[in-house]
Structures are given as C-alpha cells and as structure tokens.
Amino acid sequence: MASTVTHIPDSALNSSCFLACFKIYPPRPGSLPLIEEMLRSSYPSSYAPINLRPDYHSDNVFVARFDSSDEGRVFDAAPHIFRGGLVPVKRYVQDNSPSDYDFHVSPFWIRIYDLPLDCLTAQVAGIIASALGTNARGASDEEAVSMFARVRVDIDVSNPLEESLRLRLPNGEEITARIMYERLPNYCNYCGLVGHLDDMCSGPDDGGRSAKRYRRLFPYCRRHLRSRMTPVTMMMMMNGRRRRRTAFQGVLEHFKRFIGHS
C-alpha cells in the first residue's frame, strides 16, 4: 500500500478539451457507429470517441472528446438530429451512470405567435418559455421585435409538445399564443410525442381528437422543415395528397352526372 500521496495540480490537466455524452432518443440498435461517423465528419480535427464503462454502451450512450474551441458548436447546435431521431447531448460527469443524465430533456428554439406588439420582447418570451420548459434563453429585444417572439428553452420530450398557451395580459385580457418549433425530430401527430411517427403510435384511441389537435400545429412546422423530412413522413404526406385528389375526382364526377341528369 502506498504511503505517500502524489499531488496533481490543475495546470497538469488537459484543459484544451471537454467530454460530452450522446444518446439516441429513442434507442435504435446499430446506430451508434453511424452517429459517431457523423460527428467525426462534422468535427474532423476535434472529435475522438472514448471507450468507457460497459454500462454506457449497453444503455446506448457514448462519450466523445472535443477540443474546447468546439464547445460552443457542440452544445449550441442542439437539438442534434440523426435520421429523424433526437440525439441529446450532455456534459460528461466523471462519477455519473447513464441513468443520471436527463437525456429526455433537450433544448429547442421556439417561436411564439399572436402576441400583442408590446409583448414582443425577450422578457415576455422568457416568461412564456418558462411555462414550456426550463433554462429559457431569449433572443435580444432587437431580434424579438418581429412578427413573433423567439426563445430557446429546454423541453422534456417525454411529454406531448404544446401547440399553444393561454396568457393573461396585465389588463386582464386572456389571449392564446401559438407555439412553433424551429427544428423537430420525428414526432407523432396523434399523441404529440417525440420519438415515433404516426404509424408506430401505440397510444389510446380517442376518436381522432389528438390527431385533430396536433394537425393544427405540425403541418406548419413541416413546411418549415421540408428538407428534414424522413422518407416515411414524405410517403405519408404523398399518400394523403393522393387520397384527397381521388376524393375530389369522385365529387367532380358525381357533380357532372347530376348536371347531366338535370
């Protein structure tokens, strides 16, 4: 047993790099090598995978080392999206196990519409965002004075995404503000949860009320994110258009027959 203790000063530690944890949400077998390749191509001079305890890889979590110069890029670029799936990133903590990280919480930039002009401030956006999540970080007042307020907030994606919020103004008037998410991974139109598409939803059937609710929000997001749509989502959209075209043709033929008989 060693009788002396050797002190290691802070100056001897590697301060030019940092460690980050990533996880696929929800877990997808076989995706870790592909995500590692994506990060390697995004940060060619900085990224380096690190093999840690087996419990990390068994829980679909991996750790990577980056140069400190890329710290802002790694965290500010969140939410990271890989093949439609959410890839949350957290700062690595030495003694943490995979279950100690809140991988179900991820930052999103959101837009808040239908606000009075005097409410288009970073402070109001932060107050509204605090009702949606935590660590709200609003844009500056110069950026916020527009048709909408803009704020970045950490949202728990294990809960359905909100489409709107009821607000009470200082004069007592109540209004409804619409919420739009600038970047979204795969989500479900029926239950509003991130992590699966409509055809994989196992939620309870409520007669289509959930689908009707979320269709008011997410088609607008799809127009904003058309380049990020997955092939499955694109196929579902095309099938919907095809069904509407067929229904319209049927109505048109019925109308022609009606005119002909009269």
Protein backbone atom coordinates (compact mmCIF):
# COMPACT_ATOMS: atom_id res chain seq x y z
CA MET A 1 0.00 0.00 0.00
CA ALA A 2 1.38 3.43 -0.97
CA SER A 3 2.46 5.53 1.99
CA THR A 4 2.64 8.84 0.15
CA VAL A 5 0.16 10.77 -1.96
CA THR A 6 1.32 12.48 -5.12
CA HIS A 7 -0.48 15.73 -5.81
CA ILE A 8 -1.54 16.51 -9.39
CA PRO A 9 -2.00 20.26 -9.95
CA ASP A 10 -4.74 21.75 -12.10
CA SER A 11 -2.14 23.06 -14.51
CA ALA A 12 -1.23 19.47 -15.43
CA LEU A 13 -4.76 18.59 -16.54
CA ASN A 14 -5.84 18.78 -20.16
CA SER A 15 -7.87 21.99 -20.28
CA SER A 16 -7.89 22.16 -24.07
CA CYS A 17 -10.68 19.60 -24.43
CA PHE A 18 -14.02 18.60 -22.91
CA LEU A 19 -16.15 15.44 -22.80
CA ALA A 20 -19.76 15.14 -23.95
CA CYS A 21 -22.32 12.32 -23.69
CA PHE A 22 -24.71 11.48 -26.52
CA LYS A 23 -27.73 9.20 -26.63
CA ILE A 24 -30.17 8.22 -29.36
CA TYR A 25 -33.76 9.01 -28.34
CA PRO A 26 -35.42 6.58 -28.53
CA PRO A 27 -32.65 3.92 -28.65
CA ARG A 28 -32.00 2.35 -32.06
CA PRO A 29 -29.83 -0.76 -32.26
CA GLY A 30 -26.82 -0.40 -34.51
CA SER A 31 -26.98 3.39 -34.80
CA LEU A 32 -24.04 4.28 -32.58
CA PRO A 33 -21.34 3.68 -35.25
CA LEU A 34 -23.30 5.79 -37.74
CA ILE A 35 -23.68 8.70 -35.31
CA GLU A 36 -20.01 8.51 -34.42
CA GLU A 37 -19.19 8.77 -38.13
CA MET A 38 -21.49 11.80 -38.42
CA LEU A 39 -19.73 13.55 -35.53
CA ARG A 40 -16.33 12.64 -36.93
CA SER A 41 -17.20 14.29 -40.24
CA SER A 42 -18.70 17.35 -38.50
CA TYR A 43 -15.68 17.85 -36.22
CA PRO A 44 -12.79 16.25 -38.16
CA SER A 45 -9.98 17.86 -36.15
CA SER A 46 -11.68 17.70 -32.77
CA TYR A 47 -13.85 14.60 -32.33
CA ALA A 48 -12.42 11.49 -30.68
CA PRO A 49 -14.57 8.62 -29.31
CA ILE A 50 -13.78 7.30 -25.84
CA ASN A 51 -14.48 3.78 -24.62
CA LEU A 52 -15.80 3.89 -21.07
CA ARG A 53 -17.60 1.50 -18.75
CA PRO A 54 -19.73 -1.18 -20.45
CA ASP A 55 -22.91 0.18 -18.85
CA TYR A 56 -22.67 3.25 -21.09
CA HIS A 57 -22.71 1.33 -24.36
CA SER A 58 -25.33 -1.12 -23.08
CA ASP A 59 -27.61 1.88 -22.46
CA ASN A 60 -26.96 3.25 -25.96
CA VAL A 61 -24.87 6.11 -24.57
CA PHE A 62 -21.44 7.07 -25.85
CA VAL A 63 -18.88 9.67 -24.81
CA ALA A 64 -16.67 11.73 -27.08
CA ARG A 65 -13.84 14.19 -26.56
CA PHE A 66 -13.77 17.53 -28.38
CA ASP A 67 -11.42 20.48 -28.46
CA SER A 68 -12.53 23.34 -26.24
CA SER A 69 -12.77 25.53 -29.32
CA ASP A 70 -15.75 23.42 -30.48
CA GLU A 71 -17.62 23.54 -27.17
CA GLY A 72 -20.00 26.25 -28.35
CA ARG A 73 -20.72 24.43 -31.61
CA VAL A 74 -21.46 21.10 -29.91
CA PHE A 75 -23.93 22.45 -27.36
CA ASP A 76 -25.38 25.44 -29.21
CA ALA A 77 -26.16 23.30 -32.27
CA ALA A 78 -28.62 21.20 -30.25
CA PRO A 79 -31.07 19.69 -30.84
CA HIS A 80 -28.91 17.24 -32.79
CA ILE A 81 -31.00 15.16 -35.21
CA PHE A 82 -29.80 11.96 -36.87
CA ARG A 83 -32.01 10.27 -39.46
CA GLY A 84 -35.05 11.88 -37.90
CA GLY A 85 -34.15 10.79 -34.37
CA LEU A 86 -33.23 13.08 -31.48
CA VAL A 87 -29.64 12.83 -30.20
CA PRO A 88 -29.45 14.72 -26.86
CA VAL A 89 -26.01 15.87 -25.70
CA LYS A 90 -24.92 16.40 -22.08
CA ARG A 91 -21.66 17.38 -20.47
CA TYR A 92 -19.88 14.28 -19.15
CA VAL A 93 -19.63 13.94 -15.35
CA GLN A 94 -16.95 11.58 -14.04
CA ASP A 95 -18.98 9.57 -11.50
CA ASN A 96 -22.32 9.59 -13.31
CA SER A 97 -24.01 6.48 -14.65
CA PRO A 98 -26.12 6.70 -17.83
CA SER A 99 -29.33 6.97 -15.77
CA ASP A 100 -28.01 10.11 -14.05
CA TYR A 101 -28.31 12.20 -17.20
CA ASP A 102 -31.59 13.82 -18.25
CA PHE A 103 -31.45 12.68 -21.86
CA HIS A 104 -35.20 13.22 -22.21
CA VAL A 105 -34.61 16.98 -21.87
CA SER A 106 -33.34 18.81 -24.96
CA PRO A 107 -33.10 22.48 -25.97
CA PHE A 108 -35.28 23.81 -28.79
CA TRP A 109 -35.68 27.18 -30.42
CA ILE A 110 -39.38 28.06 -30.39
CA ARG A 111 -41.40 30.87 -31.94
CA ILE A 112 -44.37 32.43 -30.16
CA TYR A 113 -47.05 33.91 -32.43
CA ASP A 114 -50.20 36.04 -31.96
CA LEU A 115 -48.71 38.27 -29.28
CA PRO A 116 -49.55 41.98 -28.96
CA LEU A 117 -46.78 44.22 -30.25
CA ASP A 118 -45.84 45.43 -26.78
CA CYS A 119 -45.30 41.78 -25.75
CA LEU A 120 -42.67 41.11 -28.41
CA THR A 121 -39.75 41.39 -26.00
CA ALA A 122 -37.13 38.95 -24.79
CA GLN A 123 -38.50 39.22 -21.24
CA VAL A 124 -42.04 38.25 -22.25
CA ALA A 125 -40.69 35.41 -24.40
CA GLY A 126 -38.72 34.13 -21.40
CA ILE A 127 -41.83 34.22 -19.18
CA ILE A 128 -43.82 32.25 -21.74
CA ALA A 129 -40.99 29.78 -22.33
CA SER A 130 -40.74 29.08 -18.59
CA ALA A 131 -44.21 27.53 -18.87
CA LEU A 132 -42.91 25.14 -21.54
CA GLY A 133 -39.59 24.09 -20.01
CA THR A 134 -36.51 25.24 -18.14
CA ASN A 135 -33.39 27.33 -18.77
CA ALA A 136 -35.17 29.74 -21.08
CA ARG A 137 -32.73 31.86 -23.07
CA GLY A 138 -34.46 34.54 -25.08
CA ALA A 139 -33.24 36.35 -28.15
CA SER A 140 -32.34 40.01 -27.78
CA ASP A 141 -35.07 42.64 -27.97
CA GLU A 142 -33.78 43.64 -31.40
CA GLU A 143 -34.29 40.08 -32.66
CA ALA A 144 -37.60 39.64 -30.84
CA VAL A 145 -39.33 42.72 -32.33
CA SER A 146 -40.84 40.97 -35.34
CA MET A 147 -43.98 39.00 -36.11
CA PHE A 148 -43.14 36.61 -33.30
CA ALA A 149 -41.05 36.24 -30.15
CA ARG A 150 -38.17 33.77 -30.25
CA VAL A 151 -36.63 31.88 -27.33
CA ARG A 152 -34.51 28.79 -26.67
CA VAL A 153 -35.79 26.52 -23.92
CA ASP A 154 -35.03 23.05 -22.53
CA ILE A 155 -38.12 20.87 -23.09
CA ASP A 156 -38.97 17.46 -21.64
CA VAL A 157 -39.72 15.42 -24.77
CA SER A 158 -41.22 12.58 -22.72
CA ASN A 159 -44.34 14.80 -22.55
CA PRO A 160 -46.50 15.84 -25.53
CA LEU A 161 -45.36 19.03 -27.21
CA GLU A 162 -47.56 22.05 -26.56
CA GLU A 163 -49.21 23.74 -29.51
CA SER A 164 -50.43 26.87 -27.73
CA LEU A 165 -50.60 28.63 -24.38
CA ARG A 166 -53.29 30.71 -22.69
CA LEU A 167 -51.89 34.03 -21.45
CA ARG A 168 -53.35 36.72 -19.21
CA LEU A 169 -52.19 40.25 -20.02
CA PRO A 170 -51.72 42.99 -17.39
CA ASN A 171 -55.13 44.48 -18.33
CA GLY A 172 -56.84 41.17 -17.54
CA GLU A 173 -57.42 40.15 -21.16
CA GLU A 174 -56.76 36.49 -21.99
CA ILE A 175 -55.21 35.53 -25.32
CA THR A 176 -53.94 32.34 -26.95
CA ALA A 177 -50.37 32.29 -28.24
CA ARG A 178 -49.37 29.75 -30.89
CA ILE A 179 -46.13 27.81 -30.44
CA MET A 180 -43.92 26.70 -33.33
CA TYR A 181 -40.73 24.64 -33.01
CA GLU A 182 -38.00 25.60 -35.45
CA ARG A 183 -36.39 22.15 -35.62
CA LEU A 184 -38.07 18.90 -34.67
CA PRO A 185 -37.03 15.23 -34.83
CA ASN A 186 -39.58 12.54 -35.65
CA TYR A 187 -42.83 13.12 -33.78
CA CYS A 188 -46.35 11.70 -33.76
CA ASN A 189 -49.39 13.64 -34.98
CA TYR A 190 -51.67 11.59 -32.75
CA CYS A 191 -50.06 11.74 -29.30
CA GLY A 192 -47.69 14.67 -29.85
CA LEU A 193 -44.66 12.78 -28.53
CA VAL A 194 -41.15 12.91 -29.96
CA GLY A 195 -39.56 9.59 -30.90
CA HIS A 196 -42.02 7.87 -33.24
CA LEU A 197 -44.18 8.55 -36.29
CA ASP A 198 -47.94 8.22 -36.69
CA ASP A 199 -47.93 4.62 -37.92
CA MET A 200 -45.94 3.49 -34.87
CA CYS A 201 -48.13 5.16 -32.24
CA SER A 202 -49.37 2.82 -29.50
CA GLY A 203 -51.34 5.46 -27.60
CA PRO A 204 -55.04 5.11 -26.76
CA ASP A 205 -57.59 5.77 -29.48
CA ASP A 206 -59.54 8.91 -28.59
CA GLY A 207 -61.62 9.17 -31.72
CA GLY A 208 -59.12 11.32 -33.59
CA ARG A 209 -59.18 14.24 -31.17
CA SER A 210 -55.42 14.12 -30.66
CA ALA A 211 -54.78 13.97 -34.40
CA LYS A 212 -57.06 16.95 -34.98
CA ARG A 213 -55.32 18.89 -32.23
CA TYR A 214 -51.78 18.37 -33.45
CA ARG A 215 -52.55 18.81 -37.13
CA ARG A 216 -53.21 22.46 -36.32
CA LEU A 217 -49.57 22.80 -35.28
CA PHE A 218 -47.32 20.43 -37.15
CA PRO A 219 -48.26 20.92 -40.81
CA TYR A 220 -46.88 24.45 -40.41
CA CYS A 221 -43.68 23.01 -38.96
CA ARG A 222 -43.43 20.59 -41.87
CA ARG A 223 -43.38 23.45 -44.35
CA HIS A 224 -40.51 24.97 -42.38
CA LEU A 225 -38.67 21.65 -42.16
CA ARG A 226 -39.45 20.11 -45.52
CA SER A 227 -35.77 19.43 -46.24
CA ARG A 228 -35.50 17.45 -42.98
CA MET A 229 -38.47 15.18 -43.58
CA THR A 230 -37.82 11.46 -43.43
CA PRO A 231 -38.78 9.18 -46.34
CA VAL A 232 -41.55 7.65 -44.21
CA THR A 233 -43.05 11.06 -43.45
CA MET A 234 -42.79 12.07 -47.11
CA MET A 235 -44.56 8.88 -48.17
CA MET A 236 -47.36 9.51 -45.67
CA MET A 237 -47.80 13.05 -46.98
CA MET A 238 -47.93 11.87 -50.60
CA ASN A 239 -50.49 9.19 -49.70
CA GLY A 240 -52.64 11.86 -48.05
CA ARG A 241 -52.48 14.05 -51.15
CA ARG A 242 -53.36 11.08 -53.33
CA ARG A 243 -56.42 10.28 -51.19
CA ARG A 244 -57.60 13.90 -51.32
CA ARG A 245 -57.14 14.00 -55.11
CA THR A 246 -59.16 10.78 -55.51
CA ALA A 247 -61.93 12.10 -53.27
CA PHE A 248 -62.10 15.36 -55.24
CA GLN A 249 -62.31 13.48 -58.54
CA GLY A 250 -65.19 11.42 -57.14
CA VAL A 251 -67.09 14.55 -56.13
CA LEU A 252 -66.43 16.08 -59.55
CA GLU A 253 -67.76 13.01 -61.38
CA HIS A 254 -70.86 12.99 -59.17
CA PHE A 255 -71.44 16.68 -59.94
CA LYS A 256 -71.10 16.05 -63.70
CA ARG A 257 -73.65 13.22 -63.53
CA PHE A 258 -76.01 15.44 -61.55
CA ILE A 259 -75.73 18.23 -64.15
CA GLY A 260 -76.26 15.75 -66.97
CA HIS A 261 -79.49 14.34 -65.46
CA SER A 262 -80.87 17.79 -64.87
